[in-house]
Every structure is written in structure tokens, then in C-alpha cells.
């Protein structure tokens, strides 16, 4: 599965480099078909990487897959933003591309990655410890508040 996903990533990179010749001013339908195709292919790669990450046990490979997964998620958002900016709509109908790739609508839904829930548990524990220290009445020393990359601003 890992090797197939690597080939899929290489294919989509070749598709993107070839897609720089597609111009929205000349053929808007072809441009949106190209963007829809990219979007769906990235979602499929995302799903495969999520399965790989969930099943891998080697720590170094897990970190690489984690970085790839985050990169693919970022690219999905970039393609989606481009679709919204160029199409001036939040809603896109990808029926023809889904049908060409012989997929179902369930195949193109974006699931919440499983590692988000694992990271969320660690984050909740850090917050619990922080607020426990903060709310201790007998604590005479001030608690320093620094935001780390793990600790979101919200």
C-alpha cells in the first residue's frame, strides 16, 4: 500500500506540473475539471496515507508518513481554496469526475484523521495539568504562561 501511495503521489505531481498549461480564461470547464480531478486524487491519497499511518509501527517511518499526511491535507485545502476563488462558489459539483474515476460520494468524503484524536488526548492532559497548577489556591509562585506549538491559541 505504501508503494502504491508513493506512485500515486508521483502521478499527481506530474499531473500538477502538466496542469500549469491549463488556462481558466481559455477553457473554464477544462480548468474546473482539472481542479476537481486534483482535489479527488488528493483525497484518495489522504485516505491511503491515513490507513498507512494507523498501521505503521516503525517510529521513523511514522514521522515521515505524518509529515506527508499533513502536507497532503494542506494541499487539499489549497486546491479547495483555488476552486472557491476561481469558481466564486463554495459548492462544486464533481459528479462527472467521480463517475469517470468510478467512485462513490463516500469515497471522496474527508474523514477526520485518527491521529488528531490521539494528539487531542495529549493536549487535554497538558491543559488539565496547566489549569490545575493555575487554580491551586496555596500556590504562591506565579505560573508562567507560554504558548508552545502543541498548545493552540484558542
PDB file of C-alpha atoms in Angstrom:
ATOM      1  CA  UNK A   1       0.000   0.000   0.000  1.00  0.00           C
ATOM      2  CA  UNK A   2       2.900   2.344   0.794  1.00  0.00           C
ATOM      3  CA  UNK A   3       4.497   1.800  -2.625  1.00  0.00           C
ATOM      4  CA  UNK A   4       1.194   2.378  -4.446  1.00  0.00           C
ATOM      5  CA  UNK A   5       0.663   5.592  -2.478  1.00  0.00           C
ATOM      6  CA  UNK A   6       4.136   6.789  -3.423  1.00  0.00           C
ATOM      7  CA  UNK A   7       3.333   6.116  -7.091  1.00  0.00           C
ATOM      8  CA  UNK A   8       0.048   7.987  -6.714  1.00  0.00           C
ATOM      9  CA  UNK A   9       1.879  10.963  -5.221  1.00  0.00           C
ATOM     10  CA  UNK A  10       4.341  10.952  -8.112  1.00  0.00           C
ATOM     11  CA  UNK A  11       1.464  10.750 -10.602  1.00  0.00           C
ATOM     12  CA  UNK A  12      -0.341  13.688  -9.044  1.00  0.00           C
ATOM     13  CA  UNK A  13       2.852  15.750  -9.040  1.00  0.00           C
ATOM     14  CA  UNK A  14       3.245  15.045 -12.759  1.00  0.00           C
ATOM     15  CA  UNK A  15      -0.417  15.941 -13.291  1.00  0.00           C
ATOM     16  CA  UNK A  16       0.080  19.235 -11.462  1.00  0.00           C
ATOM     17  CA  UNK A  17       3.183  20.128 -13.445  1.00  0.00           C
ATOM     18  CA  UNK A  18       1.315  19.358 -16.674  1.00  0.00           C
ATOM     19  CA  UNK A  19      -1.711  21.294 -15.428  1.00  0.00           C
ATOM     20  CA  UNK A  20       0.129  24.595 -15.364  1.00  0.00           C
ATOM     21  CA  UNK A  21      -0.738  24.888 -19.054  1.00  0.00           C
ATOM     22  CA  UNK A  22      -4.490  24.815 -18.330  1.00  0.00           C
ATOM     23  CA  UNK A  23      -5.795  28.389 -18.513  1.00  0.00           C
ATOM     24  CA  UNK A  24      -9.089  29.437 -16.956  1.00  0.00           C
ATOM     25  CA  UNK A  25      -9.609  32.237 -19.482  1.00  0.00           C
ATOM     26  CA  UNK A  26      -9.484  29.889 -22.471  1.00  0.00           C
ATOM     27  CA  UNK A  27     -11.472  26.912 -21.205  1.00  0.00           C
ATOM     28  CA  UNK A  28     -13.124  27.306 -17.807  1.00  0.00           C
ATOM     29  CA  UNK A  29     -14.774  23.871 -17.925  1.00  0.00           C
ATOM     30  CA  UNK A  30     -11.447  22.110 -18.518  1.00  0.00           C
ATOM     31  CA  UNK A  31      -9.828  24.118 -15.730  1.00  0.00           C
ATOM     32  CA  UNK A  32     -12.523  23.171 -13.198  1.00  0.00           C
ATOM     33  CA  UNK A  33     -12.390  19.558 -14.332  1.00  0.00           C
ATOM     34  CA  UNK A  34      -8.630  19.657 -13.728  1.00  0.00           C
ATOM     35  CA  UNK A  35      -9.102  21.150 -10.224  1.00  0.00           C
ATOM     36  CA  UNK A  36     -11.848  18.657  -9.355  1.00  0.00           C
ATOM     37  CA  UNK A  37      -9.624  15.822 -10.526  1.00  0.00           C
ATOM     38  CA  UNK A  38      -6.727  17.088  -8.379  1.00  0.00           C
ATOM     39  CA  UNK A  39      -8.983  17.516  -5.362  1.00  0.00           C
ATOM     40  CA  UNK A  40     -10.391  13.990  -5.572  1.00  0.00           C
ATOM     41  CA  UNK A  41      -6.985  12.421  -6.155  1.00  0.00           C
ATOM     42  CA  UNK A  42      -5.550  14.222  -3.138  1.00  0.00           C
ATOM     43  CA  UNK A  43      -8.442  12.985  -1.018  1.00  0.00           C
ATOM     44  CA  UNK A  44      -7.792   9.413  -2.145  1.00  0.00           C
ATOM     45  CA  UNK A  45      -4.087   9.763  -1.295  1.00  0.00           C
ATOM     46  CA  UNK A  46      -5.042  11.273   2.063  1.00  0.00           C
ATOM     47  CA  UNK A  47      -7.233   8.271   2.883  1.00  0.00           C
ATOM     48  CA  UNK A  48      -4.449   5.839   1.950  1.00  0.00           C
ATOM     49  CA  UNK A  49      -1.862   7.737   3.999  1.00  0.00           C
ATOM     50  CA  UNK A  50      -4.207   7.731   6.978  1.00  0.00           C
ATOM     51  CA  UNK A  51      -4.533   3.943   6.786  1.00  0.00           C
ATOM     52  CA  UNK A  52      -0.762   3.589   6.429  1.00  0.00           C
ATOM     53  CA  UNK A  53      -0.129   5.869   9.385  1.00  0.00           C
ATOM     54  CA  UNK A  54      -2.585   3.985  11.542  1.00  0.00           C
ATOM     55  CA  UNK A  55      -0.955   0.627  10.772  1.00  0.00           C
ATOM     56  CA  UNK A  56       2.737   1.540  10.766  1.00  0.00           C
ATOM     57  CA  UNK A  57       4.851   0.699  13.810  1.00  0.00           C
ATOM     58  CA  UNK A  58       8.293   1.974  12.830  1.00  0.00           C
ATOM     59  CA  UNK A  59       8.776   5.393  14.568  1.00  0.00           C
ATOM     60  CA  UNK A  60      10.906   6.988  11.846  1.00  0.00           C
ATOM     61  CA  UNK A  61       8.524   5.936   9.090  1.00  0.00           C
ATOM     62  CA  UNK A  62       5.605   7.117  11.196  1.00  0.00           C
ATOM     63  CA  UNK A  63       7.122  10.604  11.333  1.00  0.00           C
ATOM     64  CA  UNK A  64       7.624  10.644   7.560  1.00  0.00           C
ATOM     65  CA  UNK A  65       4.049   9.496   6.949  1.00  0.00           C
ATOM     66  CA  UNK A  66       2.848  12.103   9.448  1.00  0.00           C
ATOM     67  CA  UNK A  67       4.636  14.870   7.538  1.00  0.00           C
ATOM     68  CA  UNK A  68       3.281  13.556   4.233  1.00  0.00           C
ATOM     69  CA  UNK A  69      -0.223  13.405   5.660  1.00  0.00           C
ATOM     70  CA  UNK A  70      -0.040  16.989   6.875  1.00  0.00           C
ATOM     71  CA  UNK A  71       1.360  18.095   3.513  1.00  0.00           C
ATOM     72  CA  UNK A  72      -1.444  16.371   1.633  1.00  0.00           C
ATOM     73  CA  UNK A  73      -4.030  17.925   3.978  1.00  0.00           C
ATOM     74  CA  UNK A  74      -2.509  21.339   3.294  1.00  0.00           C
ATOM     75  CA  UNK A  75      -2.579  20.719  -0.439  1.00  0.00           C
ATOM     76  CA  UNK A  76      -6.234  19.651  -0.253  1.00  0.00           C
ATOM     77  CA  UNK A  77      -7.014  22.976   1.411  1.00  0.00           C
ATOM     78  CA  UNK A  78      -5.014  24.896  -1.213  1.00  0.00           C
ATOM     79  CA  UNK A  79      -6.810  23.189  -4.096  1.00  0.00           C
ATOM     80  CA  UNK A  80     -10.155  23.733  -2.383  1.00  0.00           C
ATOM     81  CA  UNK A  81      -9.369  27.435  -1.893  1.00  0.00           C
ATOM     82  CA  UNK A  82      -8.412  27.755  -5.541  1.00  0.00           C
ATOM     83  CA  UNK A  83     -11.676  26.071  -6.522  1.00  0.00           C
ATOM     84  CA  UNK A  84     -13.630  28.541  -4.400  1.00  0.00           C
ATOM     85  CA  UNK A  85     -11.661  31.577  -5.600  1.00  0.00           C
ATOM     86  CA  UNK A  86     -11.905  30.745  -9.295  1.00  0.00           C
ATOM     87  CA  UNK A  87     -15.442  29.397  -9.166  1.00  0.00           C
ATOM     88  CA  UNK A  88     -16.795  32.066  -6.831  1.00  0.00           C
ATOM     89  CA  UNK A  89     -18.821  29.410  -5.038  1.00  0.00           C
ATOM     90  CA  UNK A  90     -18.405  27.178  -2.006  1.00  0.00           C
ATOM     91  CA  UNK A  91     -20.275  24.360  -3.727  1.00  0.00           C
ATOM     92  CA  UNK A  92     -18.856  22.325  -6.552  1.00  0.00           C
ATOM     93  CA  UNK A  93     -20.448  19.524  -8.467  1.00  0.00           C
ATOM     94  CA  UNK A  94     -17.914  16.804  -9.148  1.00  0.00           C
ATOM     95  CA  UNK A  95     -20.315  14.187 -10.433  1.00  0.00           C
ATOM     96  CA  UNK A  96     -18.588  13.779 -13.774  1.00  0.00           C
ATOM     97  CA  UNK A  97     -15.111  13.346 -12.264  1.00  0.00           C
ATOM     98  CA  UNK A  98     -16.408  10.947  -9.600  1.00  0.00           C
ATOM     99  CA  UNK A  99     -18.135   8.945 -12.306  1.00  0.00           C
ATOM    100  CA  UNK A 100     -15.032   8.924 -14.540  1.00  0.00           C
ATOM    101  CA  UNK A 101     -12.920   7.591 -11.660  1.00  0.00           C
ATOM    102  CA  UNK A 102     -15.647   5.050 -10.801  1.00  0.00           C
ATOM    103  CA  UNK A 103     -16.012   6.256  -7.216  1.00  0.00           C
ATOM    104  CA  UNK A 104     -18.928   6.790  -4.880  1.00  0.00           C
ATOM    105  CA  UNK A 105     -19.589  10.019  -2.970  1.00  0.00           C
ATOM    106  CA  UNK A 106     -18.491   8.237   0.218  1.00  0.00           C
ATOM    107  CA  UNK A 107     -15.050   7.720  -1.308  1.00  0.00           C
ATOM    108  CA  UNK A 108     -14.472  11.454  -1.610  1.00  0.00           C
ATOM    109  CA  UNK A 109     -15.598  12.462   1.872  1.00  0.00           C
ATOM    110  CA  UNK A 110     -12.748  13.739   4.002  1.00  0.00           C
ATOM    111  CA  UNK A 111     -12.550  11.848   7.297  1.00  0.00           C
ATOM    112  CA  UNK A 112     -11.053  13.285  10.469  1.00  0.00           C
ATOM    113  CA  UNK A 113      -7.586  11.770  10.810  1.00  0.00           C
ATOM    114  CA  UNK A 114      -7.221   9.303  13.654  1.00  0.00           C
ATOM    115  CA  UNK A 115      -4.031  10.890  14.871  1.00  0.00           C
ATOM    116  CA  UNK A 116      -5.973  14.084  15.644  1.00  0.00           C
ATOM    117  CA  UNK A 117      -7.818  12.220  18.392  1.00  0.00           C
ATOM    118  CA  UNK A 118      -4.558  10.767  19.743  1.00  0.00           C
ATOM    119  CA  UNK A 119      -2.956  14.206  19.799  1.00  0.00           C
ATOM    120  CA  UNK A 120      -6.094  15.697  21.328  1.00  0.00           C
ATOM    121  CA  UNK A 121      -5.837  13.358  24.326  1.00  0.00           C
ATOM    122  CA  UNK A 122      -2.261  14.508  24.991  1.00  0.00           C
ATOM    123  CA  UNK A 123      -3.291  18.126  24.575  1.00  0.00           C
ATOM    124  CA  UNK A 124      -6.210  17.729  27.010  1.00  0.00           C
ATOM    125  CA  UNK A 125      -3.866  16.229  29.594  1.00  0.00           C
ATOM    126  CA  UNK A 126      -1.420  19.135  29.210  1.00  0.00           C
ATOM    127  CA  UNK A 127      -4.273  21.610  29.608  1.00  0.00           C
ATOM    128  CA  UNK A 128      -5.600  19.784  32.658  1.00  0.00           C
ATOM    129  CA  UNK A 129      -2.194  19.921  34.339  1.00  0.00           C
ATOM    130  CA  UNK A 130      -1.760  23.583  33.433  1.00  0.00           C
ATOM    131  CA  UNK A 131      -5.161  24.626  34.785  1.00  0.00           C
ATOM    132  CA  UNK A 132      -4.720  22.510  37.912  1.00  0.00           C
ATOM    133  CA  UNK A 133      -1.486  24.377  38.654  1.00  0.00           C
ATOM    134  CA  UNK A 134      -3.110  27.671  37.798  1.00  0.00           C
ATOM    135  CA  UNK A 135      -6.104  27.156  40.070  1.00  0.00           C
ATOM    136  CA  UNK A 136      -4.246  25.851  43.132  1.00  0.00           C
ATOM    137  CA  UNK A 137      -5.053  28.338  45.925  1.00  0.00           C
ATOM    138  CA  UNK A 138      -1.936  27.638  48.012  1.00  0.00           C
ATOM    139  CA  UNK A 139       0.397  28.261  45.111  1.00  0.00           C
ATOM    140  CA  UNK A 140       2.359  31.399  45.896  1.00  0.00           C
ATOM    141  CA  UNK A 141       4.572  31.237  42.854  1.00  0.00           C
ATOM    142  CA  UNK A 142       3.082  32.542  39.631  1.00  0.00           C
ATOM    143  CA  UNK A 143       2.533  30.064  36.863  1.00  0.00           C
ATOM    144  CA  UNK A 144       4.292  31.049  33.678  1.00  0.00           C
ATOM    145  CA  UNK A 145       2.124  31.011  30.605  1.00  0.00           C
ATOM    146  CA  UNK A 146       3.946  30.273  27.374  1.00  0.00           C
ATOM    147  CA  UNK A 147       2.363  29.029  24.232  1.00  0.00           C
ATOM    148  CA  UNK A 148       4.086  26.093  22.675  1.00  0.00           C
ATOM    149  CA  UNK A 149       3.417  24.727  19.180  1.00  0.00           C
ATOM    150  CA  UNK A 150       1.356  21.971  20.844  1.00  0.00           C
ATOM    151  CA  UNK A 151      -0.867  24.457  22.646  1.00  0.00           C
ATOM    152  CA  UNK A 152      -3.373  26.189  20.330  1.00  0.00           C
ATOM    153  CA  UNK A 153      -4.256  29.819  20.814  1.00  0.00           C
ATOM    154  CA  UNK A 154      -7.964  29.181  21.064  1.00  0.00           C
TER     155      UNK A 154
END
